[in-house]
Amino acid sequence: MGNFDMDEMYRSRGISKEVYTFGERILEELAPRFAEIDATAEYNQLKVIGAMQENRVSAECFNQSSGYGYNDLGRDTLEAVYASCFHAEAALVRPQITCGTHALALALMSNLRPGDELLSPVGKPYDTLEEVIGIRPSKGSLAEYGITYRQVDLLEGGAFDYEGIRAAIHEKTKMVTIQRSKGYQTRPSFGVEQIGELIAFVKRIKPDVIVMVDNCYGEFVERMEPIDVGADMMVGSLIKNPGGGLAPIGGYIVGTKECVENAAYRLTSPGLGKEVGASLGVMQSFFQGFFLSPTVVSSALKGAIFAANIYERLGYHVVPNGSEDRHDIIQAIEFLSAEGLCAFCEGIQAAAPVDSYVTPEPWDMPGYDSQVIMAAGAFVQGSSIELSADGPLRPPYAAYFQGGLTWYHAKLGILMSLQKLYEANLVKDSQLC
Ligand SMILES: *Cc1c(COP(=O)(O)O)cnc(C)c1O
């Protein structure tokens, strides 16, 4: 008879008894939070199934179209499913939207006209949007088309500067952009309720302003989404949460009929809009990924919370901290040394189902002023709903960690990261008692 014990199984994957036991002790304390996450996943699962049933998803929806893609049943039905699920009037969900930045650029460029102003009341937007807006000069930016930009920074502690926002809204303010997730900044991520308060505030000042929420990394983390609290548009990437790890490409925009139509006319062409756009055989993975997304997101959330609690217990500064509410799936851990950051990333890589045998090395990534190390053993290249980590090699040597298609894989990855720190003697025996 073989040995079918759990700790033996972890031992066979390279996790020592000390690390495994330490992890199990932390997990015991997390049971109530995990139960809450499971309840959110359950709620959102029903929401997705409901939207699929109401829109009569059928096997024909998985057929592929090519060429112009007129009357693509799968594509049109999927867009109806997204719209229903997120309680929006309309949706644009396409493989021709190449990534999150593209989806956001599309939403902005199609709904703003020369002379309009865009306002971010939550400080600096995600890095790649700086070039879209023209904060950093760039070919084809909004600035080149005569669209101006204004920004109101958050107050110390991350609160909205309501007075500053009131002063920044004027007759040219056409759109307000709110980023839900902190991305790679140090500010907190916003809860949907909090976003709702901000939307209500700006709409009281200017009722016809269009509010767009960058929803990247936020989908299905809570029961509500930004559309439920008054956003006119919500935008995200399918190689993050709503693709469920199965979508090989894609982005979405959901919102009012008018905003989505504008985006469709910009994505394809004036006059054509949503009528064209072949689905090239990806529809099954879009539907299936969306169906799985609530539980995939719950796995990623459990991983983030497990990592936060493990490393917080070991004395590292973690953002969000071990007990905070979650509004997205990103976890930052400050290792304070290059060795610590690299050991962490090596562990994440070593636990991957794909490319587990390679060792991540810091490299000079274009656009960064220091070397960056990345760990990802993903089925979809660049997918960050799959377990992945990266961080720049400069103080505070923070690892940004996210994803996990299954909780058990996320758990193995985190235990393996700790194992690597333990083997490098960066975590001592005494700390694991
Ligand atoms: C990832 C992300 C983006 C950009 O998405 P890409 O797919 O990387 O282009 C924009 N905003 C936020 C908050 C993100 O997390």
CSV table of C-alpha atoms and ligand atoms in Angstrom, one decimal:
chain,number,residue,atom,x,y,z
A,1,MET,CA,0.0,0.0,0.0
A,2,GLY,CA,1.3,3.5,-0.9
A,3,ASN,CA,1.0,6.4,1.4
A,4,PHE,CA,-1.9,8.7,0.5
A,5,ASP,CA,-1.4,11.3,3.2
A,6,MET,CA,-1.7,15.0,2.2
A,7,ASP,CA,1.6,16.1,3.8
A,8,GLU,CA,3.4,13.2,2.0
A,9,MET,CA,1.9,14.5,-1.2
A,10,TYR,CA,3.2,18.0,-0.5
A,11,ARG,CA,6.6,16.5,0.4
A,12,SER,CA,6.7,14.8,-3.0
A,13,ARG,CA,6.2,18.2,-4.6
A,14,GLY,CA,9.1,19.6,-2.6
A,15,ILE,CA,7.3,21.2,0.3
A,16,SER,CA,9.0,20.4,3.6
A,17,LYS,CA,7.1,19.5,6.8
A,18,GLU,CA,7.9,22.8,8.5
A,19,VAL,CA,6.5,24.9,5.6
A,20,TYR,CA,3.5,22.7,5.2
A,21,THR,CA,2.6,22.8,8.8
A,22,PHE,CA,3.1,26.5,9.0
A,23,GLY,CA,0.7,27.0,6.1
A,24,GLU,CA,-1.9,24.7,7.6
A,25,ARG,CA,-1.9,26.7,10.8
A,26,ILE,CA,-2.5,29.9,8.9
A,27,LEU,CA,-5.2,28.3,6.9
A,28,GLU,CA,-7.2,27.2,9.9
A,29,GLU,CA,-7.6,30.9,10.9
A,30,LEU,CA,-8.8,31.8,7.4
A,31,ALA,CA,-11.8,29.5,7.3
A,32,PRO,CA,-14.4,32.2,8.0
A,33,ARG,CA,-13.0,34.5,5.3
A,34,PHE,CA,-12.8,31.6,2.8
A,35,ALA,CA,-16.5,30.8,3.5
A,36,GLU,CA,-17.4,34.4,2.7
A,37,ILE,CA,-15.4,34.2,-0.6
A,38,ASP,CA,-17.2,31.0,-1.4
A,39,ALA,CA,-20.6,32.7,-0.8
A,40,THR,CA,-19.7,35.5,-3.2
A,41,ALA,CA,-18.6,33.0,-5.8
A,42,GLU,CA,-21.9,31.1,-5.4
A,43,TYR,CA,-23.9,34.3,-5.8
A,44,ASN,CA,-21.9,35.4,-8.9
A,45,GLN,CA,-22.1,31.9,-10.4
A,46,LEU,CA,-25.9,32.1,-10.2
A,47,LYS,CA,-25.7,35.5,-11.8
A,48,VAL,CA,-23.7,34.2,-14.8
A,49,ILE,CA,-25.9,31.1,-15.2
A,50,GLY,CA,-29.0,33.2,-15.1
A,51,ALA,CA,-27.6,35.5,-17.8
A,52,MET,CA,-26.8,32.5,-20.0
A,53,GLN,CA,-30.2,31.0,-19.6
A,54,GLU,CA,-32.1,34.2,-20.1
A,55,ASN,CA,-30.3,34.7,-23.4
A,56,ARG,CA,-30.8,31.1,-24.5
A,57,VAL,CA,-27.1,30.1,-25.0
A,58,SER,CA,-27.1,27.1,-27.2
A,59,ALA,CA,-24.6,24.8,-28.8
A,60,GLU,CA,-24.9,26.8,-32.1
A,61,CYS,CA,-23.3,29.7,-30.2
A,62,PHE,CA,-20.0,27.8,-30.3
A,63,ASN,CA,-19.9,27.7,-34.1
A,64,GLN,CA,-17.2,29.7,-35.7
A,65,SER,CA,-17.6,32.5,-38.2
A,66,SER,CA,-14.9,33.9,-40.6
A,67,GLY,CA,-14.7,36.8,-43.1
A,68,TYR,CA,-17.1,39.6,-42.2
A,69,GLY,CA,-18.8,37.6,-39.5
A,70,TYR,CA,-22.3,38.9,-40.3
A,71,ASN,CA,-25.0,37.4,-38.0
A,72,ASP,CA,-22.6,35.6,-35.7
A,73,LEU,CA,-25.0,34.1,-33.2
A,74,GLY,CA,-22.4,33.3,-30.7
A,75,ARG,CA,-20.9,36.7,-30.7
A,76,ASP,CA,-24.2,38.5,-30.4
A,77,THR,CA,-25.5,36.1,-27.7
A,78,LEU,CA,-22.3,36.5,-25.7
A,79,GLU,CA,-22.7,40.3,-25.8
A,80,ALA,CA,-26.2,39.9,-24.6
A,81,VAL,CA,-25.0,37.6,-21.8
A,82,TYR,CA,-22.4,40.2,-20.6
A,83,ALA,CA,-25.0,42.9,-20.7
A,84,SER,CA,-27.5,40.9,-18.7
A,85,CYS,CA,-25.0,39.7,-16.2
A,86,PHE,CA,-23.7,43.1,-15.4
A,87,HIS,CA,-27.1,44.8,-15.6
A,88,ALA,CA,-26.1,47.0,-18.5
A,89,GLU,CA,-28.0,48.0,-21.7
A,90,ALA,CA,-25.4,46.8,-24.1
A,91,ALA,CA,-22.0,45.1,-24.4
A,92,LEU,CA,-19.1,44.8,-26.8
A,93,VAL,CA,-17.1,41.7,-26.2
A,94,ARG,CA,-14.6,40.9,-28.9
A,95,PRO,CA,-11.4,39.0,-29.8
A,96,GLN,CA,-10.5,42.0,-31.9
A,97,ILE,CA,-10.1,44.0,-28.7
A,98,THR,CA,-6.5,42.9,-28.0
A,99,CYS,CA,-6.0,43.7,-24.3
A,100,GLY,CA,-7.2,45.8,-21.4
A,101,THR,CA,-5.4,49.0,-22.6
A,102,HIS,CA,-7.0,48.6,-26.0
A,103,ALA,CA,-10.5,48.3,-24.5
A,104,LEU,CA,-10.0,51.4,-22.3
A,105,ALA,CA,-8.5,53.4,-25.2
A,106,LEU,CA,-11.5,52.4,-27.4
A,107,ALA,CA,-14.0,53.4,-24.7
A,108,LEU,CA,-12.2,56.8,-24.3
A,109,MET,CA,-11.6,57.6,-28.0
A,110,SER,CA,-15.0,56.6,-29.1
A,111,ASN,CA,-16.9,58.7,-26.5
A,112,LEU,CA,-14.8,61.8,-26.5
A,113,ARG,CA,-14.6,64.5,-29.2
A,114,PRO,CA,-12.1,67.3,-29.8
A,115,GLY,CA,-12.6,70.0,-27.2
A,116,ASP,CA,-13.9,67.6,-24.5
A,117,GLU,CA,-12.1,67.1,-21.3
A,118,LEU,CA,-11.4,63.8,-19.4
A,119,LEU,CA,-11.2,63.9,-15.6
A,120,SER,CA,-9.6,61.3,-13.3
A,121,PRO,CA,-10.7,62.1,-9.8
A,122,VAL,CA,-8.7,59.2,-8.4
A,123,GLY,CA,-5.2,60.3,-9.2
A,124,LYS,CA,-2.9,58.9,-11.9
A,125,PRO,CA,-4.3,56.2,-14.1
A,126,TYR,CA,-2.7,52.9,-15.0
A,127,ASP,CA,0.7,53.2,-16.6
A,128,THR,CA,-0.3,52.3,-20.1
A,129,LEU,CA,-3.1,54.8,-20.1
A,130,GLU,CA,-0.7,57.7,-19.7
A,131,GLU,CA,0.2,57.3,-23.4
A,132,VAL,CA,-3.4,56.8,-24.4
A,133,ILE,CA,-4.4,60.1,-22.7
A,134,GLY,CA,-1.2,61.8,-23.7
A,135,ILE,CA,0.1,62.5,-20.2
A,136,ARG,CA,3.3,61.1,-21.7
A,137,PRO,CA,3.4,62.4,-25.3
A,138,SER,CA,2.5,59.6,-27.7
A,139,LYS,CA,1.4,59.2,-31.3
A,140,GLY,CA,-2.4,58.9,-31.6
A,141,SER,CA,-3.1,60.0,-28.0
A,142,LEU,CA,-6.2,61.8,-27.0
A,143,ALA,CA,-4.1,65.0,-26.5
A,144,GLU,CA,-3.2,64.9,-30.3
A,145,TYR,CA,-6.9,65.0,-31.0
A,146,GLY,CA,-7.5,68.1,-28.9
A,147,ILE,CA,-9.0,66.2,-25.9
A,148,THR,CA,-7.7,67.6,-22.6
A,149,TYR,CA,-7.1,65.8,-19.4
A,150,ARG,CA,-7.4,66.9,-15.8
A,151,GLN,CA,-6.5,64.9,-12.6
A,152,VAL,CA,-7.4,65.3,-9.0
A,153,ASP,CA,-5.1,63.3,-6.7
A,154,LEU,CA,-6.4,61.4,-3.7
A,155,LEU,CA,-6.0,62.9,-0.3
A,156,GLU,CA,-3.4,61.4,2.1
A,157,GLY,CA,-4.8,58.0,3.2
A,158,GLY,CA,-6.5,57.4,-0.1
A,159,ALA,CA,-9.7,59.4,0.4
A,160,PHE,CA,-11.4,61.3,-2.5
A,161,ASP,CA,-10.7,65.0,-2.6
A,162,TYR,CA,-14.3,66.0,-3.0
A,163,GLU,CA,-13.6,69.8,-2.9
A,164,GLY,CA,-10.9,69.4,-5.5
A,165,ILE,CA,-13.2,67.3,-7.7
A,166,ARG,CA,-16.0,69.8,-7.5
A,167,ALA,CA,-13.5,72.5,-8.6
A,168,ALA,CA,-12.2,70.4,-11.5
A,169,ILE,CA,-15.6,69.8,-13.2
A,170,HIS,CA,-16.6,72.4,-15.7
A,171,GLU,CA,-18.5,72.8,-19.0
A,172,LYS,CA,-15.9,70.9,-21.0
A,173,THR,CA,-15.8,67.9,-18.7
A,174,LYS,CA,-17.3,65.1,-20.8
A,175,MET,CA,-16.1,62.0,-19.1
A,176,VAL,CA,-14.9,60.9,-15.7
A,177,THR,CA,-12.6,57.8,-15.5
A,178,ILE,CA,-12.3,55.8,-12.3
A,179,GLN,CA,-9.8,53.0,-11.9
A,180,ARG,CA,-11.1,50.4,-9.4
A,181,SER,CA,-7.9,48.4,-8.8
A,182,LYS,CA,-4.8,50.2,-7.6
A,183,GLY,CA,-2.8,48.4,-10.3
A,184,TYR,CA,0.8,48.8,-9.3
A,185,GLN,CA,0.4,51.9,-7.2
A,186,THR,CA,0.4,52.1,-3.4
A,187,ARG,CA,-3.1,53.6,-3.0
A,188,PRO,CA,-5.9,51.3,-1.8
A,189,SER,CA,-8.2,49.7,-4.4
A,190,PHE,CA,-11.8,51.0,-4.2
A,191,GLY,CA,-14.8,49.0,-3.2
A,192,VAL,CA,-17.8,49.2,-5.5
A,193,GLU,CA,-19.9,51.0,-2.9
A,194,GLN,CA,-17.2,53.6,-2.5
A,195,ILE,CA,-17.1,54.0,-6.3
A,196,GLY,CA,-20.9,54.5,-6.2
A,197,GLU,CA,-20.5,57.4,-3.7
A,198,LEU,CA,-18.0,59.1,-6.0
A,199,ILE,CA,-20.3,58.6,-9.1
A,200,ALA,CA,-23.3,60.0,-7.2
A,201,PHE,CA,-21.2,63.0,-6.3
A,202,VAL,CA,-20.0,63.8,-9.8
A,203,LYS,CA,-23.4,63.2,-11.3
A,204,ARG,CA,-25.0,65.7,-8.8
A,205,ILE,CA,-22.6,68.3,-10.1
A,206,LYS,CA,-22.9,67.4,-13.7
A,207,PRO,CA,-25.7,64.9,-14.5
A,208,ASP,CA,-24.8,64.3,-18.1
A,209,VAL,CA,-21.1,63.5,-17.5
A,210,ILE,CA,-20.2,60.0,-18.7
A,211,VAL,CA,-18.6,57.9,-16.0
A,212,MET,CA,-16.2,55.1,-17.1
A,213,VAL,CA,-14.8,52.5,-14.6
A,214,ASP,CA,-11.6,50.7,-15.4
A,215,ASN,CA,-12.8,47.3,-14.0
A,216,CYS,CA,-9.5,45.4,-14.7
A,217,TYR,CA,-8.9,42.8,-11.9
A,218,GLY,CA,-12.2,43.6,-10.2
A,219,GLU,CA,-14.8,41.4,-11.9
A,220,PHE,CA,-16.7,39.0,-9.6
A,221,VAL,CA,-14.7,40.0,-6.5
A,222,GLU,CA,-17.9,41.5,-5.0
A,223,ARG,CA,-21.5,40.8,-5.6
A,224,MET,CA,-22.0,44.3,-7.1
A,225,GLU,CA,-20.2,45.7,-10.1
A,226,PRO,CA,-19.7,49.4,-11.0
A,227,ILE,CA,-22.7,49.5,-13.4
A,228,ASP,CA,-24.9,48.6,-10.4
A,229,VAL,CA,-23.8,51.9,-8.7
A,230,GLY,CA,-24.3,54.2,-11.7
A,231,ALA,CA,-21.3,53.8,-14.0
A,232,ASP,CA,-22.2,54.4,-17.7
A,233,MET,CA,-19.4,52.2,-18.9
A,234,MET,CA,-17.3,49.4,-17.4
A,235,VAL,CA,-14.2,48.1,-19.2
A,236,GLY,CA,-11.9,45.1,-18.8
A,237,SER,CA,-9.7,42.4,-20.2
A,238,LEU,CA,-10.6,38.8,-21.0
A,239,ILE,CA,-7.1,37.6,-20.1
A,240,LYS,CA,-7.9,38.7,-16.6
A,241,ASN,CA,-10.9,37.8,-14.4
A,242,PRO,CA,-13.9,37.5,-16.9
A,243,GLY,CA,-12.0,35.2,-19.3
A,244,GLY,CA,-11.8,32.6,-16.5
A,245,GLY,CA,-8.4,31.6,-17.8
A,246,LEU,CA,-9.8,30.1,-20.9
A,247,ALA,CA,-10.2,33.1,-23.2
A,248,PRO,CA,-7.0,33.3,-25.3
A,249,ILE,CA,-7.5,37.1,-26.1
A,250,GLY,CA,-10.2,39.8,-25.8
A,251,GLY,CA,-11.6,42.7,-24.0
A,252,TYR,CA,-15.1,44.0,-23.1
A,253,ILE,CA,-17.0,47.3,-22.7
A,254,VAL,CA,-20.4,47.1,-21.1
A,255,GLY,CA,-22.7,50.1,-20.4
A,256,THR,CA,-25.3,52.4,-21.9
A,257,LYS,CA,-26.5,51.6,-25.5
A,258,GLU,CA,-25.0,54.9,-26.7
A,259,CYS,CA,-21.6,54.5,-25.2
A,260,VAL,CA,-21.3,50.9,-26.4
A,261,GLU,CA,-22.5,51.8,-29.9
A,262,ASN,CA,-19.9,54.6,-30.1
A,263,ALA,CA,-17.2,52.1,-29.1
A,264,ALA,CA,-18.4,49.6,-31.8
A,265,TYR,CA,-18.3,52.3,-34.5
A,266,ARG,CA,-14.8,53.1,-33.5
A,267,LEU,CA,-13.6,49.4,-33.2
A,268,THR,CA,-14.8,48.5,-36.7
A,269,SER,CA,-16.0,51.5,-38.7
A,270,PRO,CA,-18.7,54.1,-38.8
A,271,GLY,CA,-21.7,52.5,-40.4
A,272,LEU,CA,-20.6,49.0,-39.6
A,273,GLY,CA,-20.4,48.9,-35.8
A,274,LYS,CA,-21.3,45.7,-34.1
A,275,GLU,CA,-22.5,44.0,-37.3
A,276,VAL,CA,-19.1,42.8,-38.4
A,277,GLY,CA,-16.3,41.0,-36.6
A,278,ALA,CA,-15.8,37.3,-37.1
A,279,SER,CA,-15.4,35.2,-34.0
A,280,LEU,CA,-12.8,32.8,-35.5
A,281,GLY,CA,-13.6,29.9,-33.2
A,282,VAL,CA,-13.0,31.6,-29.8
A,283,MET,CA,-16.6,31.8,-28.7
A,284,GLN,CA,-16.7,28.5,-26.8
A,285,SER,CA,-13.7,29.6,-24.7
A,286,PHE,CA,-15.3,33.0,-24.1
A,287,PHE,CA,-18.6,31.5,-22.9
A,288,GLN,CA,-16.9,28.7,-20.9
A,289,GLY,CA,-14.4,31.1,-19.3
A,290,PHE,CA,-17.1,33.5,-18.3
A,291,PHE,CA,-19.0,30.6,-16.8
A,292,LEU,CA,-15.9,29.6,-14.7
A,293,SER,CA,-14.9,33.1,-13.9
A,294,PRO,CA,-16.6,33.5,-10.5
A,295,THR,CA,-14.9,30.4,-9.0
A,296,VAL,CA,-11.6,31.2,-10.7
A,297,VAL,CA,-11.7,34.7,-9.1
A,298,SER,CA,-12.5,33.1,-5.8
A,299,SER,CA,-9.4,30.9,-6.1
A,300,ALA,CA,-7.3,33.8,-6.9
A,301,LEU,CA,-8.7,35.7,-3.9
A,302,LYS,CA,-8.0,32.9,-1.5
A,303,GLY,CA,-4.5,32.7,-2.8
A,304,ALA,CA,-4.0,36.5,-2.3
A,305,ILE,CA,-5.3,36.3,1.3
A,306,PHE,CA,-3.3,33.2,2.1
A,307,ALA,CA,-0.1,34.9,0.8
A,308,ALA,CA,-0.9,38.1,2.7
A,309,ASN,CA,-1.3,36.2,6.0
A,310,ILE,CA,1.7,33.9,5.5
A,311,TYR,CA,4.1,36.8,4.8
A,312,GLU,CA,2.5,39.2,7.3
A,313,ARG,CA,3.1,36.5,10.0
A,314,LEU,CA,6.7,36.3,8.9
A,315,GLY,CA,7.1,40.1,9.4
A,316,TYR,CA,6.9,41.4,5.9
A,317,HIS,CA,4.9,44.4,4.9
A,318,VAL,CA,2.0,43.2,2.7
A,319,VAL,CA,-0.6,45.3,0.8
A,320,PRO,CA,-3.5,44.8,1.3
A,321,ASN,CA,-2.8,43.5,4.8
A,322,GLY,CA,-3.9,40.1,6.0
A,323,SER,CA,-7.3,41.1,7.3
A,324,GLU,CA,-8.5,43.9,4.9
A,325,ASP,CA,-11.5,43.5,2.6
A,326,ARG,CA,-10.6,42.8,-1.0
A,327,HIS,CA,-11.6,44.8,-4.0
A,328,ASP,CA,-9.3,43.1,-6.6
A,329,ILE,CA,-7.0,40.1,-6.8
A,330,ILE,CA,-3.6,41.8,-6.6
A,331,GLN,CA,-1.3,41.2,-3.6
A,332,ALA,CA,1.9,43.0,-3.0
A,333,ILE,CA,4.6,41.7,-0.6
A,334,GLU,CA,7.7,43.7,0.2
A,335,PHE,CA,10.8,41.6,0.5
A,336,LEU,CA,13.3,44.4,1.2
A,337,SER,CA,16.0,42.4,-0.6
A,338,ALA,CA,16.6,41.2,-4.2
A,339,GLU,CA,17.3,37.7,-2.9
A,340,GLY,CA,13.9,37.5,-1.2
A,341,LEU,CA,12.0,38.8,-4.2
A,342,CYS,CA,13.8,36.4,-6.6
A,343,ALA,CA,13.3,33.4,-4.2
A,344,PHE,CA,9.6,34.2,-4.1
A,345,CYS,CA,9.3,34.3,-7.9
A,346,GLU,CA,11.3,31.1,-8.3
A,347,GLY,CA,8.8,29.4,-6.0
A,348,ILE,CA,5.8,30.6,-8.0
A,349,GLN,CA,7.5,29.4,-11.2
A,350,ALA,CA,8.5,26.0,-9.8
A,351,ALA,CA,4.9,25.3,-8.8
A,352,ALA,CA,3.5,26.1,-12.3
A,353,PRO,CA,1.8,23.4,-14.5
A,354,VAL,CA,3.6,24.9,-17.6
A,355,ASP,CA,7.4,25.8,-17.7
A,356,SER,CA,8.0,24.7,-14.1
A,357,TYR,CA,11.5,23.7,-14.9
A,358,VAL,CA,12.8,27.2,-15.9
A,359,THR,CA,14.3,29.6,-13.4
A,360,PRO,CA,13.1,33.2,-13.7
A,361,GLU,CA,15.9,35.7,-14.1
A,362,PRO,CA,15.8,39.5,-13.7
A,363,TRP,CA,16.0,41.4,-17.0
A,364,ASP,CA,16.0,44.9,-18.5
A,365,MET,CA,12.5,45.2,-19.5
A,366,PRO,CA,11.7,48.1,-21.9
A,367,GLY,CA,10.2,51.1,-20.2
A,368,TYR,CA,11.5,50.3,-16.7
A,369,ASP,CA,14.4,52.0,-14.9
A,370,SER,CA,15.4,48.9,-13.0
A,371,GLN,CA,15.5,45.2,-13.8
A,372,VAL,CA,12.3,43.3,-13.4
A,373,ILE,CA,11.8,39.6,-12.5
A,374,MET,CA,8.7,37.8,-13.6
A,375,ALA,CA,7.3,34.3,-12.8
A,376,ALA,CA,4.5,32.8,-14.9
A,377,GLY,CA,3.8,29.3,-16.0
A,378,ALA,CA,0.6,30.1,-17.8
A,379,PHE,CA,-1.6,28.4,-20.4
A,380,VAL,CA,-2.4,31.8,-22.0
A,381,GLN,CA,0.7,34.0,-22.5
A,382,GLY,CA,0.6,37.0,-20.3
A,383,SER,CA,-2.6,35.9,-18.5
A,384,SER,CA,-2.7,37.4,-15.1
A,385,ILE,CA,-5.7,35.5,-13.9
A,386,GLU,CA,-3.3,32.6,-13.9
A,387,LEU,CA,-0.8,32.3,-11.0
A,388,SER,CA,1.9,34.9,-11.7
A,389,ALA,CA,4.2,37.3,-9.9
A,390,ASP,CA,6.6,40.1,-10.9
A,391,GLY,CA,8.5,42.9,-9.3
A,392,PRO,CA,11.1,45.5,-10.1
A,393,LEU,CA,14.5,45.0,-8.5
A,394,ARG,CA,14.6,48.2,-6.4
A,395,PRO,CA,13.5,49.0,-2.9
A,396,PRO,CA,11.2,47.9,-1.4
A,397,TYR,CA,11.7,44.8,-3.6
A,398,ALA,CA,8.0,44.2,-3.8
A,399,ALA,CA,6.5,41.2,-5.5
A,400,TYR,CA,3.2,41.8,-7.2
A,401,PHE,CA,1.3,38.6,-7.1
A,402,GLN,CA,-2.0,37.6,-8.5
A,403,GLY,CA,-4.2,34.8,-10.0
A,404,GLY,CA,-4.6,31.1,-9.6
A,405,LEU,CA,-7.0,29.2,-11.8
A,406,THR,CA,-7.6,26.8,-8.8
A,407,TRP,CA,-7.1,27.5,-5.1
A,408,TYR,CA,-5.0,24.4,-4.7
A,409,HIS,CA,-2.6,25.5,-7.4
A,410,ALA,CA,-2.4,29.0,-5.7
A,411,LYS,CA,-1.8,27.3,-2.4
A,412,LEU,CA,1.0,25.2,-3.8
A,413,GLY,CA,2.6,28.2,-5.4
A,414,ILE,CA,2.6,30.2,-2.2
A,415,LEU,CA,3.9,27.3,-0.2
A,416,MET,CA,6.6,26.8,-2.8
A,417,SER,CA,7.6,30.4,-2.6
A,418,LEU,CA,8.0,30.1,1.1
A,419,GLN,CA,10.0,26.9,0.6
A,420,LYS,CA,12.4,28.8,-1.6
A,421,LEU,CA,12.9,31.5,1.0
A,422,TYR,CA,13.3,28.9,3.7
A,423,GLU,CA,15.9,27.0,1.6
A,424,ALA,CA,17.8,30.2,1.0
A,425,ASN,CA,17.8,30.8,4.8
A,426,LEU,CA,15.9,34.0,4.4
A,427,VAL,CA,13.2,32.5,6.6
A,428,LYS,CA,14.4,30.7,9.7
A,429,ASP,CA,13.1,27.6,11.5
A,430,SER,CA,12.2,29.7,14.5
A,431,GLN,CA,9.9,31.9,12.4
A,432,LEU,CA,7.9,28.8,11.3
A,433,CYS,CA,7.1,27.7,14.8
B,1,LIG,C1,-4.1,45.3,-16.5
B,1,LIG,C2,-4.7,46.6,-16.4
B,1,LIG,C3,-4.9,47.5,-17.4
B,1,LIG,C4,-4.3,47.2,-18.8
B,1,LIG,O1,-4.6,46.0,-19.3
B,1,LIG,P1,-3.6,45.2,-20.3
B,1,LIG,O2,-4.4,44.0,-20.7
B,1,LIG,O3,-2.4,44.9,-19.6
B,1,LIG,O4,-3.4,46.2,-21.5
B,1,LIG,C5,-5.5,48.7,-17.2
B,1,LIG,N1,-5.9,49.0,-15.9
B,1,LIG,C6,-5.7,48.2,-14.9
B,1,LIG,C7,-6.2,48.6,-13.5
B,1,LIG,C8,-5.2,47.0,-15.0
B,1,LIG,O5,-5.0,46.1,-14.0
